[in-house]
PDB file of C-alpha atoms in Angstrom:
ATOM      1  CA  UNK V  39      -9.867 -15.160   6.582  1.00 93.00           C
ATOM      2  CA  UNK V  40      -7.491 -13.486   4.150  1.00 95.00           C
ATOM      3  CA  UNK V  41      -3.873 -13.784   5.233  1.00 96.00           C
ATOM      4  CA  UNK V  42      -0.719 -12.503   3.593  1.00 97.00           C
ATOM      5  CA  UNK V  43       2.579 -13.434   5.253  1.00 97.00           C
ATOM      6  CA  UNK V  44       5.864 -12.038   3.970  1.00 97.00           C
ATOM      7  CA  UNK V  45       9.264 -13.622   4.531  1.00 97.00           C
ATOM      8  CA  UNK V  46      12.818 -13.406   3.259  1.00 97.00           C
ATOM      9  CA  UNK V  47      13.915 -10.056   4.655  1.00 96.00           C
ATOM     10  CA  UNK V  48      17.263  -9.492   6.299  1.00 97.00           C
ATOM     11  CA  UNK V  49      20.516  -7.572   6.145  1.00 97.00           C
ATOM     12  CA  UNK V  50      22.265  -7.519   2.777  1.00 97.00           C
ATOM     13  CA  UNK V  51      25.261  -5.637   1.399  1.00 97.00           C
ATOM     14  CA  UNK V  52      24.859  -3.003  -1.326  1.00 97.00           C
ATOM     15  CA  UNK V  53      24.911  -4.523  -4.797  1.00 97.00           C
ATOM     16  CA  UNK V  54      23.742  -7.931  -3.604  1.00 97.00           C
ATOM     17  CA  UNK V  55      20.393  -9.681  -4.160  1.00 97.00           C
ATOM     18  CA  UNK V  56      17.509 -10.871  -2.021  1.00 98.00           C
ATOM     19  CA  UNK V  57      14.222 -12.629  -2.751  1.00 98.00           C
ATOM     20  CA  UNK V  58      11.078 -11.948  -0.749  1.00 98.00           C
ATOM     21  CA  UNK V  59       8.089 -14.273  -0.577  1.00 98.00           C
ATOM     22  CA  UNK V  60       4.458 -13.652   0.322  1.00 98.00           C
ATOM     23  CA  UNK V  61       2.303 -16.648   1.218  1.00 98.00           C
ATOM     24  CA  UNK V  62      -1.387 -16.056   0.559  1.00 98.00           C
ATOM     25  CA  UNK V  63      -4.317 -17.905   2.089  1.00 97.00           C
ATOM     26  CA  UNK V  64      -8.032 -17.492   2.747  1.00 97.00           C
ATOM     27  CA  UNK V  65      -8.969 -16.431  -0.786  1.00 96.00           C
ATOM     28  CA  UNK V  66      -8.719 -17.565  -4.401  1.00 96.00           C
ATOM     29  CA  UNK V  67      -5.220 -16.356  -5.221  1.00 96.00           C
ATOM     30  CA  UNK V  68      -5.642 -16.761  -8.976  1.00 95.00           C
ATOM     31  CA  UNK V  69      -8.475 -14.218  -9.068  1.00 94.00           C
ATOM     32  CA  UNK V  70      -6.458 -11.279  -7.793  1.00 95.00           C
ATOM     33  CA  UNK V  71      -3.715  -9.027  -9.058  1.00 95.00           C
ATOM     34  CA  UNK V  72      -1.033  -8.553  -6.398  1.00 97.00           C
ATOM     35  CA  UNK V  73       1.323  -5.757  -5.342  1.00 97.00           C
ATOM     36  CA  UNK V  74       4.463  -5.043  -3.374  1.00 98.00           C
ATOM     37  CA  UNK V  75       4.799  -1.757  -1.492  1.00 97.00           C
ATOM     38  CA  UNK V  76       7.461  -0.567   0.952  1.00 96.00           C
ATOM     39  CA  UNK V  77       8.005   1.866   3.789  1.00 93.00           C
ATOM     40  CA  UNK V  78      11.469   3.216   4.469  1.00 94.00           C
ATOM     41  CA  UNK V  79      12.309   4.100   8.094  1.00 92.00           C
ATOM     42  CA  UNK V  80      10.550   7.309   9.053  1.00 88.00           C
ATOM     43  CA  UNK V  81       9.044   7.699   5.596  1.00 89.00           C
ATOM     44  CA  UNK V  82       5.680   7.094   3.939  1.00 89.00           C
ATOM     45  CA  UNK V  83       4.504   4.167   1.881  1.00 91.00           C
ATOM     46  CA  UNK V  84       5.770   3.668  -1.683  1.00 94.00           C
ATOM     47  CA  UNK V  85       4.246   1.409  -4.316  1.00 95.00           C
ATOM     48  CA  UNK V  86       6.881  -0.916  -5.796  1.00 97.00           C
ATOM     49  CA  UNK V  87       5.397  -3.387  -8.265  1.00 97.00           C
ATOM     50  CA  UNK V  88       2.266  -5.137  -9.506  1.00 96.00           C
ATOM     51  CA  UNK V  89       1.594  -8.427 -11.235  1.00 96.00           C
ATOM     52  CA  UNK V  90      -1.655  -9.422 -12.890  1.00 94.00           C
ATOM     53  CA  UNK V  91      -3.548 -12.482 -11.749  1.00 93.00           C
ATOM     54  CA  UNK V  92      -2.325 -14.669 -14.616  1.00 91.00           C
ATOM     55  CA  UNK V  93       1.288 -13.776 -13.899  1.00 90.00           C
ATOM     56  CA  UNK V  94       1.920 -12.626 -17.445  1.00 93.00           C
ATOM     57  CA  UNK V  95       2.052  -8.842 -16.981  1.00 93.00           C
ATOM     58  CA  UNK V  96       4.153  -6.837 -14.526  1.00 95.00           C
ATOM     59  CA  UNK V  97       4.477  -3.140 -13.738  1.00 95.00           C
ATOM     60  CA  UNK V  98       7.147  -1.339 -11.705  1.00 96.00           C
ATOM     61  CA  UNK V  99       7.839   1.952 -10.013  1.00 94.00           C
ATOM     62  CA  UNK V 100      10.563   3.967 -11.731  1.00 93.00           C
ATOM     63  CA  UNK V 101      12.756   3.629  -8.620  1.00 94.00           C
ATOM     64  CA  UNK V 102      13.057  -0.165  -8.986  1.00 97.00           C
ATOM     65  CA  UNK V 103      12.478  -0.843 -12.694  1.00 96.00           C
ATOM     66  CA  UNK V 104      15.311  -2.920 -14.134  1.00 96.00           C
ATOM     67  CA  UNK V 105      16.524  -4.063 -10.686  1.00 98.00           C
ATOM     68  CA  UNK V 106      13.454  -5.719  -9.127  1.00 98.00           C
ATOM     69  CA  UNK V 107      11.294  -8.488 -10.581  1.00 98.00           C
ATOM     70  CA  UNK V 108       7.843  -9.492  -9.349  1.00 98.00           C
ATOM     71  CA  UNK V 109       6.525 -12.995  -9.989  1.00 97.00           C
ATOM     72  CA  UNK V 110       3.973 -15.445  -8.650  1.00 97.00           C
ATOM     73  CA  UNK V 111       3.422 -19.179  -8.414  1.00 96.00           C
ATOM     74  CA  UNK V 112      -0.324 -19.696  -8.563  1.00 95.00           C
ATOM     75  CA  UNK V 113       0.086 -23.393  -7.761  1.00 96.00           C
ATOM     76  CA  UNK V 114       1.667 -22.430  -4.429  1.00 97.00           C
ATOM     77  CA  UNK V 115      -0.419 -19.298  -3.717  1.00 97.00           C
ATOM     78  CA  UNK V 116       2.827 -17.383  -3.364  1.00 98.00           C
ATOM     79  CA  UNK V 117       4.020 -13.977  -4.562  1.00 98.00           C
ATOM     80  CA  UNK V 118       7.703 -13.136  -4.957  1.00 98.00           C
ATOM     81  CA  UNK V 119       9.928 -10.086  -5.263  1.00 98.00           C
ATOM     82  CA  UNK V 120      13.428 -10.642  -6.594  1.00 98.00           C
ATOM     83  CA  UNK V 121      15.573  -7.655  -5.668  1.00 98.00           C
ATOM     84  CA  UNK V 122      18.930  -7.230  -7.421  1.00 98.00           C
ATOM     85  CA  UNK V 123      21.600  -4.524  -7.259  1.00 97.00           C
ATOM     86  CA  UNK V 124      20.297  -3.410  -3.906  1.00 98.00           C
ATOM     87  CA  UNK V 125      21.027   0.118  -2.681  1.00 97.00           C
ATOM     88  CA  UNK V 126      20.941   1.729   0.744  1.00 97.00           C
ATOM     89  CA  UNK V 127      17.772   3.557  -0.275  1.00 96.00           C
ATOM     90  CA  UNK V 128      16.001   0.209  -0.737  1.00 98.00           C
ATOM     91  CA  UNK V 129      16.096  -0.262   3.039  1.00 98.00           C
ATOM     92  CA  UNK V 130      12.451  -0.583   4.068  1.00 97.00           C
ATOM     93  CA  UNK V 131       9.694  -2.804   5.354  1.00 96.00           C
ATOM     94  CA  UNK V 132       8.257  -4.564   2.329  1.00 97.00           C
ATOM     95  CA  UNK V 133       4.555  -5.415   2.284  1.00 97.00           C
ATOM     96  CA  UNK V 134       2.604  -7.540  -0.153  1.00 97.00           C
ATOM     97  CA  UNK V 135      -0.971  -6.465  -0.830  1.00 97.00           C
ATOM     98  CA  UNK V 136      -4.014  -7.825  -2.628  1.00 97.00           C
ATOM     99  CA  UNK V 137      -5.664  -5.772  -5.354  1.00 94.00           C
ATOM    100  CA  UNK V 138      -9.379  -5.017  -5.164  1.00 89.00           C
ATOM    101  CA  UNK V 139     -10.688  -6.325  -8.453  1.00 82.00           C
ATOM    102  CA  UNK V 140     -11.770  -3.409 -10.603  1.00 80.00           C
ATOM    103  CA  UNK V 141     -11.015  -0.682  -8.072  1.00 84.00           C
ATOM    104  CA  UNK V 142      -7.237  -0.179  -8.314  1.00 86.00           C
ATOM    105  CA  UNK V 143      -6.890  -0.305  -4.537  1.00 91.00           C
ATOM    106  CA  UNK V 144      -5.248  -2.637  -2.041  1.00 94.00           C
ATOM    107  CA  UNK V 145      -7.698  -4.296   0.314  1.00 93.00           C
ATOM    108  CA  UNK V 146      -5.508  -6.680   2.322  1.00 95.00           C
ATOM    109  CA  UNK V 147      -1.889  -6.248   3.344  1.00 96.00           C
ATOM    110  CA  UNK V 148       0.693  -8.354   5.055  1.00 96.00           C
ATOM    111  CA  UNK V 149       2.533  -7.183   8.127  1.00 94.00           C
ATOM    112  CA  UNK V 150       5.752  -6.801   6.155  1.00 95.00           C
ATOM    113  CA  UNK V 151       9.346  -8.004   6.202  1.00 96.00           C
ATOM    114  CA  UNK V 152      12.318  -5.719   6.891  1.00 97.00           C
ATOM    115  CA  UNK V 153      15.101  -5.399   4.340  1.00 98.00           C
ATOM    116  CA  UNK V 154      18.237  -3.576   5.443  1.00 98.00           C
ATOM    117  CA  UNK V 155      20.865  -2.749   2.837  1.00 97.00           C
ATOM    118  CA  UNK V 156      24.110  -1.941   4.596  1.00 96.00           C
ATOM    119  CA  UNK V 157      27.780  -2.743   4.386  1.00 92.00           C
TER     120      UNK V 157
ATOM    121  CA  UNK E  87       5.335  10.649  -9.601  1.00 55.00           C
ATOM    122  CA  UNK E  88       5.746  12.816  -6.494  1.00 66.00           C
ATOM    123  CA  UNK E  89       4.209  11.781  -3.226  1.00 86.00           C
ATOM    124  CA  UNK E  90       0.828  13.184  -2.284  1.00 94.00           C
ATOM    125  CA  UNK E  91       0.905  15.862   0.433  1.00 96.00           C
ATOM    126  CA  UNK E  92      -0.664  15.208   3.818  1.00 96.00           C
ATOM    127  CA  UNK E  93      -0.350  17.093   7.110  1.00 96.00           C
ATOM    128  CA  UNK E  94       2.218  15.443   9.355  1.00 95.00           C
ATOM    129  CA  UNK E  95      -0.144  15.311  12.292  1.00 96.00           C
ATOM    130  CA  UNK E  96      -3.680  16.050  13.418  1.00 97.00           C
ATOM    131  CA  UNK E  97      -5.301  15.683  16.804  1.00 96.00           C
ATOM    132  CA  UNK E  98      -8.747  15.625  18.313  1.00 96.00           C
ATOM    133  CA  UNK E  99     -10.611  14.743  21.463  1.00 96.00           C
ATOM    134  CA  UNK E 100     -12.876  11.726  21.849  1.00 97.00           C
ATOM    135  CA  UNK E 101     -16.227  12.379  20.206  1.00 96.00           C
ATOM    136  CA  UNK E 102     -14.935  15.149  17.979  1.00 97.00           C
ATOM    137  CA  UNK E 103     -14.492  15.042  14.195  1.00 97.00           C
ATOM    138  CA  UNK E 104     -11.278  15.541  12.286  1.00 97.00           C
ATOM    139  CA  UNK E 105     -10.423  15.814   8.603  1.00 98.00           C
ATOM    140  CA  UNK E 106      -7.161  14.812   6.955  1.00 98.00           C
ATOM    141  CA  UNK E 107      -6.368  16.357   3.593  1.00 97.00           C
ATOM    142  CA  UNK E 108      -4.434  14.781   0.743  1.00 97.00           C
ATOM    143  CA  UNK E 109      -3.162  17.127  -1.950  1.00 97.00           C
ATOM    144  CA  UNK E 110      -2.268  15.703  -5.328  1.00 95.00           C
ATOM    145  CA  UNK E 111      -2.171  16.933  -8.889  1.00 93.00           C
ATOM    146  CA  UNK E 112      -4.255  16.845 -12.035  1.00 91.00           C
ATOM    147  CA  UNK E 113      -2.347  13.679 -12.989  1.00 90.00           C
ATOM    148  CA  UNK E 114      -3.407  11.611 -10.005  1.00 92.00           C
ATOM    149  CA  UNK E 115      -6.020  12.714  -7.446  1.00 94.00           C
ATOM    150  CA  UNK E 116      -7.606  15.192  -9.854  1.00 93.00           C
ATOM    151  CA  UNK E 117      -7.688  12.816 -12.797  1.00 92.00           C
ATOM    152  CA  UNK E 118      -9.053   9.608 -11.293  1.00 89.00           C
ATOM    153  CA  UNK E 119     -11.747   8.781  -8.732  1.00 94.00           C
ATOM    154  CA  UNK E 120      -9.365   6.143  -7.414  1.00 94.00           C
ATOM    155  CA  UNK E 121      -8.270   7.560  -4.085  1.00 96.00           C
ATOM    156  CA  UNK E 122      -8.020   5.238  -1.113  1.00 97.00           C
ATOM    157  CA  UNK E 123      -7.173   5.678   2.571  1.00 97.00           C
ATOM    158  CA  UNK E 124      -5.353   3.311   4.914  1.00 96.00           C
ATOM    159  CA  UNK E 125      -5.098   3.116   8.683  1.00 96.00           C
ATOM    160  CA  UNK E 126      -1.713   1.864   9.907  1.00 93.00           C
ATOM    161  CA  UNK E 127      -0.855   0.933  13.460  1.00 91.00           C
ATOM    162  CA  UNK E 128       2.883   0.381  14.033  1.00 82.00           C
ATOM    163  CA  UNK E 129       4.061  -3.163  13.341  1.00 82.00           C
ATOM    164  CA  UNK E 130       0.675  -4.149  11.923  1.00 88.00           C
ATOM    165  CA  UNK E 131      -0.662  -4.539   8.414  1.00 92.00           C
ATOM    166  CA  UNK E 132      -2.194  -1.412   6.888  1.00 92.00           C
ATOM    167  CA  UNK E 133      -5.995  -1.536   6.799  1.00 95.00           C
ATOM    168  CA  UNK E 134      -8.090  -0.218   3.912  1.00 96.00           C
ATOM    169  CA  UNK E 135     -10.637   2.298   5.214  1.00 97.00           C
ATOM    170  CA  UNK E 136     -11.866   4.024   2.042  1.00 97.00           C
ATOM    171  CA  UNK E 137     -11.528   3.228  -1.670  1.00 96.00           C
ATOM    172  CA  UNK E 138     -12.722   4.911  -4.858  1.00 96.00           C
ATOM    173  CA  UNK E 139     -12.785   8.245  -2.963  1.00 96.00           C
ATOM    174  CA  UNK E 140     -15.764   7.500  -0.728  1.00 97.00           C
ATOM    175  CA  UNK E 141     -16.585   3.783  -0.602  1.00 96.00           C
ATOM    176  CA  UNK E 142     -16.187   1.863   2.646  1.00 96.00           C
ATOM    177  CA  UNK E 143     -15.135  -1.788   2.657  1.00 93.00           C
ATOM    178  CA  UNK E 144     -17.338  -4.180   4.547  1.00 92.00           C
ATOM    179  CA  UNK E 145     -16.670  -3.936   8.272  1.00 94.00           C
ATOM    180  CA  UNK E 146     -15.317  -0.378   8.304  1.00 96.00           C
ATOM    181  CA  UNK E 147     -17.220   1.949  10.609  1.00 96.00           C
ATOM    182  CA  UNK E 148     -19.515   4.564   9.068  1.00 97.00           C
ATOM    183  CA  UNK E 149     -17.625   7.104  11.172  1.00 97.00           C
ATOM    184  CA  UNK E 150     -15.052   7.078   8.389  1.00 98.00           C
ATOM    185  CA  UNK E 151     -15.911   8.970   5.205  1.00 98.00           C
ATOM    186  CA  UNK E 152     -14.034  10.191   2.161  1.00 97.00           C
ATOM    187  CA  UNK E 153     -14.484  12.947  -0.381  1.00 97.00           C
ATOM    188  CA  UNK E 154     -12.642  14.740  -3.161  1.00 97.00           C
ATOM    189  CA  UNK E 155     -12.616  18.219  -4.645  1.00 96.00           C
ATOM    190  CA  UNK E 156     -10.331  18.926  -7.546  1.00 96.00           C
ATOM    191  CA  UNK E 157      -6.812  17.755  -6.745  1.00 96.00           C
ATOM    192  CA  UNK E 158      -7.509  17.338  -3.023  1.00 97.00           C
ATOM    193  CA  UNK E 159      -8.999  14.320  -1.286  1.00 98.00           C
ATOM    194  CA  UNK E 160     -10.123  14.242   2.334  1.00 98.00           C
ATOM    195  CA  UNK E 161     -10.743  11.673   5.034  1.00 98.00           C
ATOM    196  CA  UNK E 162     -13.136  12.606   7.818  1.00 98.00           C
ATOM    197  CA  UNK E 163     -13.422  10.649  11.045  1.00 98.00           C
ATOM    198  CA  UNK E 164     -16.401  11.534  13.177  1.00 97.00           C
ATOM    199  CA  UNK E 165     -17.027  10.564  16.792  1.00 97.00           C
ATOM    200  CA  UNK E 166     -13.312  10.052  17.437  1.00 97.00           C
ATOM    201  CA  UNK E 167     -12.406   7.040  19.552  1.00 97.00           C
ATOM    202  CA  UNK E 168      -9.159   6.147  21.257  1.00 96.00           C
ATOM    203  CA  UNK E 169      -8.628   3.191  18.910  1.00 94.00           C
ATOM    204  CA  UNK E 170      -8.641   5.554  15.914  1.00 96.00           C
ATOM    205  CA  UNK E 171      -5.199   6.774  16.973  1.00 96.00           C
ATOM    206  CA  UNK E 172      -2.891   5.609  14.171  1.00 96.00           C
ATOM    207  CA  UNK E 173      -1.103   6.747  11.038  1.00 95.00           C
ATOM    208  CA  UNK E 174      -3.311   7.412   8.017  1.00 97.00           C
ATOM    209  CA  UNK E 175      -2.152   7.297   4.411  1.00 97.00           C
ATOM    210  CA  UNK E 176      -3.884   8.370   1.240  1.00 97.00           C
ATOM    211  CA  UNK E 177      -3.150   6.702  -2.075  1.00 96.00           C
ATOM    212  CA  UNK E 178      -4.129   7.504  -5.642  1.00 95.00           C
ATOM    213  CA  UNK E 179      -3.876   5.666  -8.913  1.00 93.00           C
ATOM    214  CA  UNK E 180      -1.596   7.828 -11.021  1.00 89.00           C
ATOM    215  CA  UNK E 181      -1.944   6.557 -14.624  1.00 78.00           C
ATOM    216  CA  UNK E 182       0.381   4.299 -16.611  1.00 81.00           C
ATOM    217  CA  UNK E 183      -0.183   1.556 -14.044  1.00 81.00           C
ATOM    218  CA  UNK E 184       1.382   3.253 -11.042  1.00 89.00           C
ATOM    219  CA  UNK E 185       0.202   4.375  -7.639  1.00 93.00           C
ATOM    220  CA  UNK E 186       1.324   7.226  -5.412  1.00 94.00           C
ATOM    221  CA  UNK E 187       0.977   7.493  -1.631  1.00 95.00           C
ATOM    222  CA  UNK E 188       0.891  10.396   0.742  1.00 95.00           C
ATOM    223  CA  UNK E 189       3.559  10.850   3.371  1.00 93.00           C
ATOM    224  CA  UNK E 190       1.193   9.861   6.150  1.00 94.00           C
ATOM    225  CA  UNK E 191      -0.621  11.710   8.941  1.00 96.00           C
ATOM    226  CA  UNK E 192      -0.282  10.802  12.602  1.00 96.00           C
ATOM    227  CA  UNK E 193      -3.649  11.065  14.334  1.00 97.00           C
ATOM    228  CA  UNK E 194      -3.560  11.644  18.081  1.00 97.00           C
ATOM    229  CA  UNK E 195      -6.772  11.177  20.040  1.00 96.00           C
TER     230      UNK E 195
END
């Protein structure tokens, strides 16, 4: 079955960096665009970034553009999110999600990894 | 893009029907038939319940249905069951390769 497992979260000081990983299994990773979304404590979900299946095109939410970088290693079935210049408002549970081909929706999600930005 | 607007909470008794609204704008919900709905139990992965306004993924109960009128999308759950109690989020494609979510609605059964 489809599985997405995030890792790499933790506590980090403002201005520092962190890299999240998402290990994918149970489907052909190279056939799907992938996303990162997040949920701050007590808040709703927020889309963060998307990368196309070939890894050559990325898109970002305005709130993270220029600070975050999404990438993927199709040989390892793994999605990444490099987060630089972290701010307190980046504190959230970060989920990776699979894109439904042709429908601009997210059909499978991981359980998420918590990132806390605090001094 | 601003978040879509959902009621903070709705409630219903077992067997009843409830509807959750999702108000957007002419730039997102009103412009594209690309609204989806997710069920989210705490500490679990969100689950896709509806996509493209009214389509159900394989395995999702027919008790869940979606619709859209203008800038407002709706999720209806009929024959409420205890296990339906969860947070529900709407999401819309919002042009220029971006997506916007609602703030979430807590359903109490």
